[in-house]
PDB file of C-alpha atoms in Angstrom:
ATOM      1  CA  UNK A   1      18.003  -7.758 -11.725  1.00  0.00           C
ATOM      2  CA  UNK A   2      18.303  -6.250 -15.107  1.00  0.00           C
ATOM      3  CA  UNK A   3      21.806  -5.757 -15.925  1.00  0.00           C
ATOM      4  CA  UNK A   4      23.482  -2.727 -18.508  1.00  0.00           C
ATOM      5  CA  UNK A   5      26.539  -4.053 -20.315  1.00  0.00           C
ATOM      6  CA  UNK A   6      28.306  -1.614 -21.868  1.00  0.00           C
ATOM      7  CA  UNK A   7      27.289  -0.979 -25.501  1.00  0.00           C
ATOM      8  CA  UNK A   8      29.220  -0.281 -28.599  1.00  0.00           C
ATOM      9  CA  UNK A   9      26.427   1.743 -30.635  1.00  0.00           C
ATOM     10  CA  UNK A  10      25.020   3.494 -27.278  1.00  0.00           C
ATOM     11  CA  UNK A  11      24.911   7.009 -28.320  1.00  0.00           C
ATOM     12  CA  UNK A  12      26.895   9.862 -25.822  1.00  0.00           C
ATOM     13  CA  UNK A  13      23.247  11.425 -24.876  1.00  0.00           C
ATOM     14  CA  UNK A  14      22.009   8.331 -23.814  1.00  0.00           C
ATOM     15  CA  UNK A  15      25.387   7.259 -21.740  1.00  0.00           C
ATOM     16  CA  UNK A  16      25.536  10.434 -20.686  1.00  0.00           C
ATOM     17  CA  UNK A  17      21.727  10.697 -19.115  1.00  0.00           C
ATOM     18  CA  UNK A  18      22.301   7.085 -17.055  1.00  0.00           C
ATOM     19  CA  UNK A  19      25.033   8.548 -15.760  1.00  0.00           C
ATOM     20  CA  UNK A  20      23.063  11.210 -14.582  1.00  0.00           C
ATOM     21  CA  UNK A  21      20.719   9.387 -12.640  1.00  0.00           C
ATOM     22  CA  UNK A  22      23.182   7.038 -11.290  1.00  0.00           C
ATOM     23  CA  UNK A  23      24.859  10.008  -9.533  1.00  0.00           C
ATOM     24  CA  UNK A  24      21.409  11.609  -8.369  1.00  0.00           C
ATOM     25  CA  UNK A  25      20.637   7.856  -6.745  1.00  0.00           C
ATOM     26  CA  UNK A  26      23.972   8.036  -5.177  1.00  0.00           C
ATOM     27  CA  UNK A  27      23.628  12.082  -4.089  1.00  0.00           C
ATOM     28  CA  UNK A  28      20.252  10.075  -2.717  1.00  0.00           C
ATOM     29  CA  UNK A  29      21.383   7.283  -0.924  1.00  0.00           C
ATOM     30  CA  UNK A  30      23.572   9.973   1.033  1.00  0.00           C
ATOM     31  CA  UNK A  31      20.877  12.289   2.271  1.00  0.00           C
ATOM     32  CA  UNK A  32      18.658  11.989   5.488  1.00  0.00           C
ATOM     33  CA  UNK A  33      16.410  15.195   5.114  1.00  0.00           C
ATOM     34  CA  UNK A  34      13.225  14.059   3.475  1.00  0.00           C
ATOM     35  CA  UNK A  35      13.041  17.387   1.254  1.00  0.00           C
ATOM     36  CA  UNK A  36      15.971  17.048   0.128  1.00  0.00           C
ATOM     37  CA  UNK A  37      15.974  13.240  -1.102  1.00  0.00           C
ATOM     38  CA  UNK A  38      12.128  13.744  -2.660  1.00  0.00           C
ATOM     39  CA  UNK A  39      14.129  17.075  -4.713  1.00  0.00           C
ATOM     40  CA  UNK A  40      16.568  14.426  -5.502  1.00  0.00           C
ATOM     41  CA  UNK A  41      14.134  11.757  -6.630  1.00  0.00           C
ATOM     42  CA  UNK A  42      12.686  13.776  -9.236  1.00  0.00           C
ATOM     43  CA  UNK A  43      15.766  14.393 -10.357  1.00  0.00           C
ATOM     44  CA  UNK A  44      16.315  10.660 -10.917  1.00  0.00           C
ATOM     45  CA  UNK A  45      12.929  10.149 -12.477  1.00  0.00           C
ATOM     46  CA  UNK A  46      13.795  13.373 -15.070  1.00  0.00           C
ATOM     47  CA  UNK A  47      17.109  12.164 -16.220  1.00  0.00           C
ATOM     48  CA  UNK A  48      15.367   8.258 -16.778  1.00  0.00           C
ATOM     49  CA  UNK A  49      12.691   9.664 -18.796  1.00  0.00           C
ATOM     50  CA  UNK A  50      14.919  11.424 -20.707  1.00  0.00           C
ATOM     51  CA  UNK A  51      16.959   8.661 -21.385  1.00  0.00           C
ATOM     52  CA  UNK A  52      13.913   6.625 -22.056  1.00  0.00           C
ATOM     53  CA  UNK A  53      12.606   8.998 -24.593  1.00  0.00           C
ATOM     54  CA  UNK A  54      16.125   9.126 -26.684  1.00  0.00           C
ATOM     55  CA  UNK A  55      16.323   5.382 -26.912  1.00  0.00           C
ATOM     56  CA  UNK A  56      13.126   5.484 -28.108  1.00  0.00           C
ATOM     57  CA  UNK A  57      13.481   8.307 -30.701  1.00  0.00           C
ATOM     58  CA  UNK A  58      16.518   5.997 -31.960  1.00  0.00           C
ATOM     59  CA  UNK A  59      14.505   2.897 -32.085  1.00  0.00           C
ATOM     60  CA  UNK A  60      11.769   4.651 -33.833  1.00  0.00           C
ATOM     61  CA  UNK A  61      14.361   5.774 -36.460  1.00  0.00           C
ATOM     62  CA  UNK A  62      16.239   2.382 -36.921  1.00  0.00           C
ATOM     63  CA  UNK A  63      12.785   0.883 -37.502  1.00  0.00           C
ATOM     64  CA  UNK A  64      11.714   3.703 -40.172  1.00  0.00           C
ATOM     65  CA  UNK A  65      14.991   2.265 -42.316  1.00  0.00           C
ATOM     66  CA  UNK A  66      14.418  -1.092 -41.948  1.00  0.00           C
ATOM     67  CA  UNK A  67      11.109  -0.272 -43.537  1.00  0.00           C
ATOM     68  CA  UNK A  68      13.008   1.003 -46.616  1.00  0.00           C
ATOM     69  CA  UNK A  69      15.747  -1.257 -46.795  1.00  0.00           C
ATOM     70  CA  UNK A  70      17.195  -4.493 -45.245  1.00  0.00           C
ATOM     71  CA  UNK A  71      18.585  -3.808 -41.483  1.00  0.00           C
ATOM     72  CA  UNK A  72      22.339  -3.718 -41.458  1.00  0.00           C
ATOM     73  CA  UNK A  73      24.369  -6.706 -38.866  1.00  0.00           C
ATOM     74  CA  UNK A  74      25.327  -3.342 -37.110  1.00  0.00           C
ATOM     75  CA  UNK A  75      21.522  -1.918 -37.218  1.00  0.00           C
ATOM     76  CA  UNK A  76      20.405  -4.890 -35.583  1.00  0.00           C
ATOM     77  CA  UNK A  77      22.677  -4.968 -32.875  1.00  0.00           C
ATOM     78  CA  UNK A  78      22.136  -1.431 -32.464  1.00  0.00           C
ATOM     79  CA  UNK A  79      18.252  -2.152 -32.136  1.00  0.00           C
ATOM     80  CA  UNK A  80      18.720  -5.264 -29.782  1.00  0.00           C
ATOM     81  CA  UNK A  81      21.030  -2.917 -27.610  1.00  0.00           C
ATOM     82  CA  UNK A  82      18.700  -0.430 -27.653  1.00  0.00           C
ATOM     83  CA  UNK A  83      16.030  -2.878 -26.061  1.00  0.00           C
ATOM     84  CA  UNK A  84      18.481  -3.928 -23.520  1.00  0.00           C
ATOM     85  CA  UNK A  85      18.577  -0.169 -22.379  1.00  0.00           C
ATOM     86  CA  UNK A  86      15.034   0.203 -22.457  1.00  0.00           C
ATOM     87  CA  UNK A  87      14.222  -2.716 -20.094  1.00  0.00           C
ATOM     88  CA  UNK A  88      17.260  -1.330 -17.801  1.00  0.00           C
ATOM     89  CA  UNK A  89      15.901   2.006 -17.500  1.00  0.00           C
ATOM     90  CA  UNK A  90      12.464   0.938 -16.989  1.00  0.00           C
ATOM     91  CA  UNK A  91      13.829  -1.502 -14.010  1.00  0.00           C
ATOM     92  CA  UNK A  92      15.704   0.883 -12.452  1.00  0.00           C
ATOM     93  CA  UNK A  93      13.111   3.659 -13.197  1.00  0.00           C
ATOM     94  CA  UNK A  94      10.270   0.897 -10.808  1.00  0.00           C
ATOM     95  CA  UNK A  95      13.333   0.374  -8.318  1.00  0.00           C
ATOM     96  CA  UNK A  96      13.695   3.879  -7.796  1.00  0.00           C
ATOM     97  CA  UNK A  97       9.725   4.659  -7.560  1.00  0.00           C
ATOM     98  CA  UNK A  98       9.471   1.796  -4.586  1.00  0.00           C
ATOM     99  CA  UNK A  99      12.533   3.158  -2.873  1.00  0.00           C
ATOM    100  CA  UNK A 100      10.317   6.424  -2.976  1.00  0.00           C
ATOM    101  CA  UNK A 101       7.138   5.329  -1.873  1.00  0.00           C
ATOM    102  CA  UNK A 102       8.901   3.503   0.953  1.00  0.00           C
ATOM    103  CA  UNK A 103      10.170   6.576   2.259  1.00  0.00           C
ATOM    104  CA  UNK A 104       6.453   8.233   1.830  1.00  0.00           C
ATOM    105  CA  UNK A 105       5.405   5.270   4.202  1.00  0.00           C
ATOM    106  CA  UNK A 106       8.216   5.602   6.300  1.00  0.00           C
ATOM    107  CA  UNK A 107       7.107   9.622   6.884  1.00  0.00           C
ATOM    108  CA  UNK A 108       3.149   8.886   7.047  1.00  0.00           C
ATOM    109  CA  UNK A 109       3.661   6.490   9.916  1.00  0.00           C
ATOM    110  CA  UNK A 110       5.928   8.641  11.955  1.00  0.00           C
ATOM    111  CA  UNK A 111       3.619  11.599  11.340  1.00  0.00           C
ATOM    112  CA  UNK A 112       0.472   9.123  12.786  1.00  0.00           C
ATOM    113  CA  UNK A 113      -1.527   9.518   9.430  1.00  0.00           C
ATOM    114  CA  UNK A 114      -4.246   8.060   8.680  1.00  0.00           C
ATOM    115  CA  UNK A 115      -4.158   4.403   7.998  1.00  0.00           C
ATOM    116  CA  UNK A 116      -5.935   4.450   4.736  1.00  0.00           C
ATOM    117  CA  UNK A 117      -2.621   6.422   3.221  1.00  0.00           C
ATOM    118  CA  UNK A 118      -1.139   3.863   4.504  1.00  0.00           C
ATOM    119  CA  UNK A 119      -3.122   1.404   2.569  1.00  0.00           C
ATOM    120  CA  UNK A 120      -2.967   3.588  -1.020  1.00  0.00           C
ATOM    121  CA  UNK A 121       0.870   3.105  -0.624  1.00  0.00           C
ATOM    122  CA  UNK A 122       1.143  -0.169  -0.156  1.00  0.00           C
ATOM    123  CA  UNK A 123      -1.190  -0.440  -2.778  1.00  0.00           C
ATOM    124  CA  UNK A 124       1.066   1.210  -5.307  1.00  0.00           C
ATOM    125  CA  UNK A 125       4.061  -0.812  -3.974  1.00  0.00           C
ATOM    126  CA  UNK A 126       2.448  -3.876  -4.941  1.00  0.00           C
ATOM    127  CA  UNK A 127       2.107  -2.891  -8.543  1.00  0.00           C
ATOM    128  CA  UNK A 128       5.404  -1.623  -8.845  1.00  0.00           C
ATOM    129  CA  UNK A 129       6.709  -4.996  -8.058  1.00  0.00           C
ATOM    130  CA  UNK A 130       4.173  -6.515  -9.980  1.00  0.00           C
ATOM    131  CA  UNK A 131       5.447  -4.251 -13.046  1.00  0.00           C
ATOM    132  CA  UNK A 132       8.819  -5.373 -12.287  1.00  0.00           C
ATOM    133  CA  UNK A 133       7.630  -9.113 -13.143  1.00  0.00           C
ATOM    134  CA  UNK A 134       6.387  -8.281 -16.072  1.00  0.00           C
ATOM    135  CA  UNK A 135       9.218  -7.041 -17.616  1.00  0.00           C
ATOM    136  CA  UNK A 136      11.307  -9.140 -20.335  1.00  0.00           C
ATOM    137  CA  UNK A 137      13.887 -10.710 -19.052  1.00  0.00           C
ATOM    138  CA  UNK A 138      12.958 -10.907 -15.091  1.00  0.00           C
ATOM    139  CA  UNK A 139      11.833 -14.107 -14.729  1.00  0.00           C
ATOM    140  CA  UNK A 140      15.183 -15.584 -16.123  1.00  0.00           C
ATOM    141  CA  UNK A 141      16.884 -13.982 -12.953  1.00  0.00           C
ATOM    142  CA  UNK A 142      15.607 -16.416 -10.689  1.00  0.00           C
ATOM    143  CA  UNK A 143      17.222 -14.254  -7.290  1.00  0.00           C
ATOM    144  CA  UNK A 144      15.765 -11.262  -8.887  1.00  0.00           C
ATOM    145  CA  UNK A 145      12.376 -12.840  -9.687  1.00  0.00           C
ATOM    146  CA  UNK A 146      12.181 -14.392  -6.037  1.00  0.00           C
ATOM    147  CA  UNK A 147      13.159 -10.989  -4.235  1.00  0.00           C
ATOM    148  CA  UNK A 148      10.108  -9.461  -6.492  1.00  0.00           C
ATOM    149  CA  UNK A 149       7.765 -11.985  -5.451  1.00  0.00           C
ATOM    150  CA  UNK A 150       8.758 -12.366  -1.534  1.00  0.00           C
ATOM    151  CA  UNK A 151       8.388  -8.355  -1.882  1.00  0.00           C
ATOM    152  CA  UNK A 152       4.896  -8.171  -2.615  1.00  0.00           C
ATOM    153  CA  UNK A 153       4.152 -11.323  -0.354  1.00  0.00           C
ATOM    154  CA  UNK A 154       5.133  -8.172   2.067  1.00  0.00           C
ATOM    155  CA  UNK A 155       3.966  -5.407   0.545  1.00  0.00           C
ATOM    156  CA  UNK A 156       0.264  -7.064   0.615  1.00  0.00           C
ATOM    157  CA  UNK A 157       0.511  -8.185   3.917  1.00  0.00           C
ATOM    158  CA  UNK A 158       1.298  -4.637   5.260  1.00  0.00           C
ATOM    159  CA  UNK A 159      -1.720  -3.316   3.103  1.00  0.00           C
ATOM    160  CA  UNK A 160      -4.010  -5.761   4.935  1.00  0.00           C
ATOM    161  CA  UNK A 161      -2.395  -4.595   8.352  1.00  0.00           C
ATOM    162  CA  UNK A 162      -3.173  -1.361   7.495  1.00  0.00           C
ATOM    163  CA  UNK A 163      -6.421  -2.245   6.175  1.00  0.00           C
ATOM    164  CA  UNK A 164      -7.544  -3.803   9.402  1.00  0.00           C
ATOM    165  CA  UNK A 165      -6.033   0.011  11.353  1.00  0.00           C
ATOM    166  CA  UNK A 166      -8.322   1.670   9.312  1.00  0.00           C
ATOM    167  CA  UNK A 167     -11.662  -0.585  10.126  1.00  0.00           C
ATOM    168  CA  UNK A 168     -10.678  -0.276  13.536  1.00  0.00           C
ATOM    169  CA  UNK A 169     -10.444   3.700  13.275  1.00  0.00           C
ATOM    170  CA  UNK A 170     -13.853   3.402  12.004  1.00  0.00           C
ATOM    171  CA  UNK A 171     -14.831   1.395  15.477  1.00  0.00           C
ATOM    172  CA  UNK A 172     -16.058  -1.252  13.058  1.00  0.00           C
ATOM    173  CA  UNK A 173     -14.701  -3.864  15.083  1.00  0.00           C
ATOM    174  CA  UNK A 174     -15.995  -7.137  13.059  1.00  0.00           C
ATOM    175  CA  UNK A 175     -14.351  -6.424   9.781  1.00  0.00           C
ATOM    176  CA  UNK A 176     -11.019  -5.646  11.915  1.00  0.00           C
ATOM    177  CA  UNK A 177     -10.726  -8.151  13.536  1.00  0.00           C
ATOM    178  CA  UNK A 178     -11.222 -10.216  10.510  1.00  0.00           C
ATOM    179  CA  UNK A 179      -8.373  -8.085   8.764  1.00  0.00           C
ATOM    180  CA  UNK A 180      -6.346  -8.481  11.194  1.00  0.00           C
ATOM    181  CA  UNK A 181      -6.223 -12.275  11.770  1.00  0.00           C
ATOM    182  CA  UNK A 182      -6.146 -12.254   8.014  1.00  0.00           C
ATOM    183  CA  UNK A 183      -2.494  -9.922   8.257  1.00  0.00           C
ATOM    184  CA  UNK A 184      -1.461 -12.155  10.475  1.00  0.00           C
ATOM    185  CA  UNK A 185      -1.125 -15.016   8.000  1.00  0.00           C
ATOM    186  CA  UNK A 186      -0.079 -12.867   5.220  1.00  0.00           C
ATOM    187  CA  UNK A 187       2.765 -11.696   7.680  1.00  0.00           C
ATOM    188  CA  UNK A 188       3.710 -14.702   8.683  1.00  0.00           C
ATOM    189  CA  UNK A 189       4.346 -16.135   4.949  1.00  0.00           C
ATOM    190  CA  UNK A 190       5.796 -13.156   4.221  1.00  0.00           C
ATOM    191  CA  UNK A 191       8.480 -13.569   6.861  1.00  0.00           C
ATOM    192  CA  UNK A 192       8.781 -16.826   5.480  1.00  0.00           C
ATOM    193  CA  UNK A 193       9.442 -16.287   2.293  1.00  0.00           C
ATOM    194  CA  UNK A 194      11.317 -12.965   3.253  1.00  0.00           C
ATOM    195  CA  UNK A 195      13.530 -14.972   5.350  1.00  0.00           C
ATOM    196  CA  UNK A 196      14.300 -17.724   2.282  1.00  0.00           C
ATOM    197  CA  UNK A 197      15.490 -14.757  -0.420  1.00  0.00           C
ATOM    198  CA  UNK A 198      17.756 -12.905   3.053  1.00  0.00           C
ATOM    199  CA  UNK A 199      15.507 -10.089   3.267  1.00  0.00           C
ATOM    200  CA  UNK A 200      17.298  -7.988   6.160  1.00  0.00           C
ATOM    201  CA  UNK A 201      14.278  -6.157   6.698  1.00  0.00           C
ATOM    202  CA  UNK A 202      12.296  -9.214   7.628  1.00  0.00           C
ATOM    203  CA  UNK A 203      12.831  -8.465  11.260  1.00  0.00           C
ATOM    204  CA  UNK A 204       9.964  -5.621  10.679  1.00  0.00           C
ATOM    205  CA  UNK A 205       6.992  -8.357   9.336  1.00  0.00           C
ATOM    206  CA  UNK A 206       7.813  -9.921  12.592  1.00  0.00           C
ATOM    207  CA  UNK A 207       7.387  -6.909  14.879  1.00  0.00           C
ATOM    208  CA  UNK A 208       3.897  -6.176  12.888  1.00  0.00           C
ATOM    209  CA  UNK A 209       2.536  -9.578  13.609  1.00  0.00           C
ATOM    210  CA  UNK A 210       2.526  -8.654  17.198  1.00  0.00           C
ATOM    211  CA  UNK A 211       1.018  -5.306  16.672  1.00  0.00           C
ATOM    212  CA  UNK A 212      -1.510  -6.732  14.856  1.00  0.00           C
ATOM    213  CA  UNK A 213      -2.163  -9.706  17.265  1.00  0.00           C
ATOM    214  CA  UNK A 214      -2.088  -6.546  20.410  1.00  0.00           C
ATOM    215  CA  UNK A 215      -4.561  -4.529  18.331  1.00  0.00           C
ATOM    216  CA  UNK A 216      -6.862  -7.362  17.670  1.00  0.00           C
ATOM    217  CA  UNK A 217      -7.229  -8.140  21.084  1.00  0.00           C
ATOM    218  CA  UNK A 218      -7.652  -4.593  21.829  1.00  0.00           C
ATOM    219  CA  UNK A 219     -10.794  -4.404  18.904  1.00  0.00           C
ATOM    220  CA  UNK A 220     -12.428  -7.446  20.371  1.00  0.00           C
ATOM    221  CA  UNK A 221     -12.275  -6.094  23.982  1.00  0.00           C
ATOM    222  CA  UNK A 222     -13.920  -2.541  22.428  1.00  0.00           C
ATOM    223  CA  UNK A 223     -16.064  -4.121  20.691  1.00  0.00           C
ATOM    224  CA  UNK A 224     -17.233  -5.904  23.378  1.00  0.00           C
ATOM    225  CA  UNK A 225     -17.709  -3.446  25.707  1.00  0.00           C
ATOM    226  CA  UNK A 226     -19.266  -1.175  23.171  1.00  0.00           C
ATOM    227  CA  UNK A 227     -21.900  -4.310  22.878  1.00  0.00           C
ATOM    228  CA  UNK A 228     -22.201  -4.527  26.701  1.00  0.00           C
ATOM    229  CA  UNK A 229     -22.692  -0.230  26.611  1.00  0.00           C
ATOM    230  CA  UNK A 230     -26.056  -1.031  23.672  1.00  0.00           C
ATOM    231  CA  UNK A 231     -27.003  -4.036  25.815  1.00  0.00           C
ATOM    232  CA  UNK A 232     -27.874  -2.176  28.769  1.00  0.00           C
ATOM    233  CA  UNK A 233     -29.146   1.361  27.328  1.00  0.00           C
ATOM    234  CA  UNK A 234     -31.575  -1.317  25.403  1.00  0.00           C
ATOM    235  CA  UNK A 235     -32.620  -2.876  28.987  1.00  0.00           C
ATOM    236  CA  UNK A 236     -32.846   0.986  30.497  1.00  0.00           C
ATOM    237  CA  UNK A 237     -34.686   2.449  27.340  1.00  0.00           C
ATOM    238  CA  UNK A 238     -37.043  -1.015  27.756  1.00  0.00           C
ATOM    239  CA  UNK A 239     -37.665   0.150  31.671  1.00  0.00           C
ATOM    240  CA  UNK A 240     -38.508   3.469  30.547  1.00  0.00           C
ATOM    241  CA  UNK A 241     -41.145   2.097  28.243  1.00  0.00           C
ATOM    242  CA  UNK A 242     -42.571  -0.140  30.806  1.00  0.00           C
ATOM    243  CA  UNK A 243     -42.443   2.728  33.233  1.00  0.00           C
ATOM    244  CA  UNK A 244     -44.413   5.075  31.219  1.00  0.00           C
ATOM    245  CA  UNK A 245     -47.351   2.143  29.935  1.00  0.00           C
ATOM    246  CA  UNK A 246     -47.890   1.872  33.910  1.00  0.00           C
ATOM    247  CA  UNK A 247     -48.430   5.499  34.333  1.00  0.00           C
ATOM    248  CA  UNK A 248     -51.111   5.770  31.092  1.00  0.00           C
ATOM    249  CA  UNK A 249     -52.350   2.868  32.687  1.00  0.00           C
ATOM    250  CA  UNK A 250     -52.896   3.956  35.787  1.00  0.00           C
ATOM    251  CA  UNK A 251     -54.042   7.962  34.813  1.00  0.00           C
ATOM    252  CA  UNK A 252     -56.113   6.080  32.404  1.00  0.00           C
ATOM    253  CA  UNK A 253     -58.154   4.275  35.587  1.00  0.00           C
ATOM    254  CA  UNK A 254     -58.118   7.938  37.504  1.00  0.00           C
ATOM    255  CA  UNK A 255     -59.992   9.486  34.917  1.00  0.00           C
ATOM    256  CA  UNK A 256     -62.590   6.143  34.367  1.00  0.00           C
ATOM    257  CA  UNK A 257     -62.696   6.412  38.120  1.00  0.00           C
ATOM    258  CA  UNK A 258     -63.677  10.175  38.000  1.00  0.00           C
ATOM    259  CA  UNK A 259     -66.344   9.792  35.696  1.00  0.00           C
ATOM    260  CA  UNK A 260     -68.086   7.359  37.413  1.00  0.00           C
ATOM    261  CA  UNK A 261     -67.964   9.483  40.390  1.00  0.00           C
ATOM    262  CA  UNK A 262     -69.891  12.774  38.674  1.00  0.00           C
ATOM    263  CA  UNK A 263     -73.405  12.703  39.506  1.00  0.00           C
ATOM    264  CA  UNK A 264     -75.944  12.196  37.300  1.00  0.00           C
ATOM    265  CA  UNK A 265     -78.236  15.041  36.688  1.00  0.00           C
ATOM    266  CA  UNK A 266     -81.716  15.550  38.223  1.00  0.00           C
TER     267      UNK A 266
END
């Protein structure tokens, strides 16, 4: 995890704006109603970007001296501070957006949406973690950088699962159950790994794996029977055919049999 120390040169507006969002995160953390918390969460993201923008503006001027003159010892601890806040904000800026999109999942799958939300927000999970990575500094946290990782082990895992939901809501029951043998792996690395970092939430990979192995089943049985259902409307469309050849057949001998019986003329 990124970690603010406190900083000699940090300027009140900046001090002041982390502050800011620290207490929105903790009005957050506080609040059940899901109106209220999303009100709360852009809030958060408001006061970051804020923030974000006046360390920038500072940076920007610190670097416009040193282009005139030789950077200070004070200037460049200023400017190295200044980076520290930037990755900080942008770390706690991702952590915040995750925390978000976690509660979007948490109200699409109680409200029965469709799966392929499901699979957009997993989606954007994964890069926020992967955004996290990238950031300077993250991989020299080794707990940090292993919590990342063993998050979008899950966070990819669940996108498959929900993946597979959404083939199967399409009764295209090949490609589910496909995706959903395929989640089943992914889960069960995911616990794995979930389980090594002390992931208290890896209780919920475990309960997906047998969803996932239930709805499999359940695909192959449909799509079995739905095979079974083509099967014989092809054998009773074939009969029908048959059926009808025999009767232009046979009014096809009446009528040769007709003619023959007229009488020539005198």
């Amino acid at each position: 995890m990124v970690r603010l120390r406190f900083v000699g040169c940090c300027s009140r507006k900046v001090g002041e704006g982390i502050l800011l969002a620290r207490e929105a995160v903790h009005t957050m953390e506080q609040e059940s109603d899901f109106d209220k918390k999303a009100a709360l969460y852009d809030k958060i993201f408001i006061a970051y970007n804020d923030v974000s923008r006046t360390v920038s503006k500072q940076r920007s001027e610190i670097t416009a001296a040193a282009e005139k003159e030789t950077l200070s010892q004070i200037a460049e601890q200023h400017l190295q501070e200044l980076d520290l806040i930037s990755q900080y904000i942008k770390h706690s800026r991702l952590r915040q957006t995750i925390a978000r999109n976690l509660l979007l999942v948490q109200k699409h799958v109680e409200a029965n949406s469709k799966p392929d939300d499901l699979v957009r927000l997993y989606e954007n999970l994964r890069q926020n973690c992967q955004e996290i990575l990238d950031l300077d500094g993250i991989l020299s946290d080794p707990k940090s950088r292993d919590m990342t990782q063993a998050e979008i082990r899950k966070f990819e895992a669940s996108r498959c699962f929900w993946l597979a939901k959404s083939y199967k809501s399409q009764h295209r029951w090949s490609e589910s159950i496909l995706l959903f043998k395929r989640a089943e792996m992914l889960l069960n690395d995911a616990y794995a790994e979930s389980e090594s970092v002390g992931d208290p939430k890896k209780s919920d990979l475990a309960e997906m794996v047998k969803e996932s192995i239930s709805l499999r089943a359940m695909a192959h049985a449909q799509g079995v029977l739905e095979n079974l259902k083509l099967d014989k409307s092809f054998k009773e469309g074939m009969q029908l055919t048959e059926t009808g050849r025999k009767r232009t057949v046979v009014s096809g001998d009446e009528r040769f049999e007709s003619v023959l019986r007229v009488r020539p003329r005198a």
